[in-house]
Amino acid sequence: MQIQHRWLNWFFLGLLCLIIYAISAENITALDYNRESIINGEYWRLISGNFNHTNIYHLLLNLGALAVIGGLHYRYYNSAAYTGLILLLSIGVGVGILWLSPSTHLYVGLSGILHGIIIVGAVIDVTKKYYSGYVLMIGTIIKVINEQLFNSPVEISQLIEARVLTEAHLYGLVTGLIIAPLYVYLNKKKSA
């Protein structure tokens, strides 16, 4: 029963993305990250933009990645810890874009959060002496560095009908590294 309960965390995040996508299908600007709107006081967009998507392909790519990551690390989080993780990563990605990417006016997508989830889970893996944690961490860091130097594949941008904001991946990774010690502590406390 515990395993099924923990999968619900991942299911609800996917469901949230589906609902926001459905609500915004006619008007993608309803909940997206919009720099001008945020500066004018619509601060929720720092968070909600992470859950919206440009099209169904974008949504399915992110939900597929979410399912894979969920399969790797679902056991590390209870509902409260998982909700906090998603909220902290959302804020980290949104604020990172706002402060460090001033030329980005619009953004939607879960991929920044996904990079943060991978890193937090990988750090917990490492503390549990799972070698897969090192592979995940090093692989994700190399991927993000490659994206910063060479950008993302053109094919993905064409599929999602938008430029892949690789900076969001970087901000998710960095936020994940910053908050990982908290989640290592929570995981050890839960296991004790």
Coordinates of C-alpha atoms in Angstrom, one line a residue:
M1 CA 0.0 0.0 0.0
Q2 CA 2.9 2.4 0.8
I3 CA 4.4 2.0 -2.7
Q4 CA 1.0 2.8 -4.3
H5 CA 0.6 5.8 -2.1
R6 CA 4.0 7.2 -3.0
W7 CA 3.2 6.8 -6.7
L8 CA 0.3 9.1 -6.2
N9 CA 2.7 12.0 -5.7
W10 CA 4.1 11.6 -9.2
F11 CA 0.6 10.9 -10.6
F12 CA -0.8 14.2 -9.2
L13 CA 2.1 16.2 -10.6
G14 CA 1.4 14.8 -14.0
L15 CA -2.3 15.4 -13.6
L16 CA -1.7 19.0 -12.6
C17 CA 0.3 19.5 -15.8
L18 CA -2.5 17.9 -17.8
I19 CA -5.2 20.1 -16.2
I20 CA -3.2 23.3 -16.7
Y21 CA -2.5 22.3 -20.3
A22 CA -6.2 21.7 -20.9
I23 CA -7.2 25.0 -19.3
S24 CA -4.6 26.9 -21.3
A25 CA -5.0 25.0 -24.6
E26 CA -7.0 27.9 -26.1
N27 CA -4.9 30.6 -24.5
I28 CA -1.4 29.5 -23.4
T29 CA -0.7 32.9 -21.8
A30 CA -3.2 32.2 -19.0
L31 CA -0.8 30.6 -16.6
D32 CA 2.6 30.8 -18.3
Y33 CA 5.8 32.5 -17.0
N34 CA 5.5 36.0 -18.4
R35 CA 8.2 38.4 -17.3
E36 CA 6.1 41.6 -17.8
S37 CA 3.1 40.1 -15.9
I38 CA 5.4 38.9 -13.0
I39 CA 7.0 42.3 -12.8
N40 CA 3.5 43.8 -12.6
G41 CA 2.7 41.6 -9.6
E42 CA 1.5 38.3 -11.0
Y43 CA 4.0 36.3 -8.9
W44 CA 2.2 33.0 -9.2
R45 CA 3.5 32.8 -12.7
L46 CA 7.0 32.1 -11.3
I47 CA 5.5 28.7 -10.3
S48 CA 2.6 28.1 -12.7
G49 CA 4.7 28.5 -15.9
N50 CA 6.6 25.3 -14.9
F51 CA 3.4 23.3 -15.3
N52 CA 2.1 24.6 -18.6
H53 CA 3.4 23.3 -22.0
T54 CA 3.5 24.6 -25.6
N55 CA 1.8 21.6 -27.2
I56 CA 0.9 18.0 -26.6
Y57 CA 4.3 16.8 -27.7
H58 CA 6.0 19.0 -25.1
L59 CA 3.6 17.8 -22.4
L60 CA 4.1 14.1 -23.3
L61 CA 7.9 14.4 -23.4
N62 CA 7.9 15.9 -19.9
L63 CA 5.3 13.4 -18.5
G64 CA 7.4 10.5 -19.9
A65 CA 10.5 11.9 -18.2
L66 CA 8.5 12.3 -15.0
A67 CA 7.4 8.7 -15.1
V68 CA 11.0 7.5 -15.6
I69 CA 12.2 9.7 -12.7
G70 CA 9.3 8.6 -10.6
G71 CA 10.3 5.0 -11.1
L72 CA 13.8 5.7 -9.9
H73 CA 13.1 7.8 -6.8
Y74 CA 9.4 7.6 -5.7
R75 CA 10.4 5.8 -2.4
Y76 CA 12.4 8.8 -1.2
Y77 CA 9.4 11.2 -0.6
N78 CA 6.3 11.3 1.4
S79 CA 3.5 13.6 0.1
A80 CA 4.6 16.6 2.1
A81 CA 8.3 16.3 1.2
Y82 CA 7.4 15.8 -2.5
T83 CA 5.1 18.8 -2.6
G84 CA 7.8 20.9 -0.9
L85 CA 10.4 19.6 -3.4
I86 CA 8.2 20.6 -6.4
L87 CA 7.4 24.0 -4.9
L88 CA 11.1 24.8 -4.1
L89 CA 12.2 23.7 -7.5
S90 CA 9.4 25.7 -9.2
I91 CA 10.5 28.8 -7.3
G92 CA 14.2 28.2 -8.0
V93 CA 13.5 27.8 -11.8
G94 CA 11.1 30.8 -12.0
V95 CA 13.3 33.1 -9.9
G96 CA 16.4 32.0 -11.8
I97 CA 14.8 32.9 -15.1
L98 CA 13.5 36.2 -13.8
W99 CA 16.9 37.3 -12.3
L100 CA 19.4 35.6 -14.5
S101 CA 17.7 35.4 -17.9
P102 CA 16.3 38.9 -18.5
S103 CA 15.9 38.3 -22.2
T104 CA 13.4 35.5 -21.5
H105 CA 10.0 36.9 -21.6
L106 CA 7.9 33.7 -21.9
Y107 CA 8.5 30.2 -20.6
V108 CA 6.5 27.1 -20.0
G109 CA 7.6 23.5 -19.2
L110 CA 8.4 21.0 -16.5
S111 CA 12.0 20.2 -17.6
G112 CA 13.7 22.6 -15.2
I113 CA 11.9 20.9 -12.3
L114 CA 12.7 17.5 -13.8
H115 CA 16.4 18.3 -13.7
G116 CA 16.2 19.3 -10.1
I117 CA 14.3 16.1 -9.1
I118 CA 16.9 14.0 -10.8
I119 CA 19.7 15.8 -8.9
V120 CA 18.0 15.5 -5.5
G121 CA 17.3 11.8 -6.1
A122 CA 20.8 11.2 -7.3
V123 CA 22.3 12.9 -4.2
I124 CA 20.1 10.7 -2.0
D125 CA 21.2 7.7 -4.0
V126 CA 24.9 8.6 -3.4
T127 CA 24.3 8.9 0.4
K128 CA 22.8 5.4 0.3
K129 CA 25.9 4.2 -1.6
Y130 CA 24.0 3.4 -4.8
Y131 CA 26.5 3.8 -7.7
S132 CA 23.6 4.7 -10.0
G133 CA 23.4 8.1 -8.1
Y134 CA 26.9 9.0 -9.3
V135 CA 25.9 8.1 -12.9
L136 CA 22.7 10.1 -12.7
M137 CA 24.4 13.1 -11.2
I138 CA 27.4 13.1 -13.5
G139 CA 25.3 12.4 -16.6
T140 CA 22.9 15.2 -15.7
I141 CA 25.6 17.7 -15.1
I142 CA 27.4 16.8 -18.3
K143 CA 24.1 17.2 -20.2
V144 CA 23.4 20.6 -18.7
I145 CA 26.9 21.8 -19.4
N146 CA 26.7 20.6 -23.0
E147 CA 23.4 22.4 -23.4
Q148 CA 24.9 25.7 -22.0
L149 CA 27.8 25.4 -24.5
F150 CA 26.0 24.1 -27.6
N151 CA 22.3 24.6 -26.9
S152 CA 19.7 21.9 -27.4
P153 CA 18.9 19.8 -30.5
V154 CA 16.9 21.6 -33.1
E155 CA 14.6 18.6 -33.5
I156 CA 13.2 19.0 -30.0
S157 CA 12.6 22.8 -30.5
Q158 CA 10.7 22.0 -33.7
L159 CA 8.7 19.3 -31.9
I160 CA 7.6 21.5 -29.0
E161 CA 7.3 24.6 -31.3
A162 CA 9.5 26.7 -29.0
R163 CA 13.1 27.1 -28.1
V164 CA 14.2 24.8 -25.4
L165 CA 15.1 27.0 -22.5
T166 CA 18.2 25.2 -21.4
E167 CA 18.8 27.8 -18.7
A168 CA 15.8 26.4 -16.9
H169 CA 17.6 23.0 -16.9
L170 CA 20.6 24.7 -15.3
Y171 CA 18.5 26.6 -12.7
G172 CA 16.6 23.3 -11.8
L173 CA 19.9 21.5 -11.4
V174 CA 21.5 24.2 -9.2
T175 CA 18.3 24.5 -7.1
G176 CA 18.4 20.7 -6.7
L177 CA 22.0 20.8 -5.5
I178 CA 21.1 23.6 -3.0
I179 CA 18.1 21.8 -1.5
A180 CA 19.5 18.3 -1.7
P181 CA 21.0 18.3 1.8
L182 CA 17.5 19.0 3.2
Y183 CA 16.1 16.0 1.4
V184 CA 19.0 13.8 2.4
Y185 CA 18.3 14.8 6.1
L186 CA 14.5 14.2 5.7
N187 CA 15.1 10.8 4.0
K188 CA 17.5 9.7 6.8
K189 CA 15.1 10.9 9.5
K190 CA 12.3 9.0 7.8
S191 CA 14.4 5.8 7.5
A192 CA 15.5 6.0 11.2

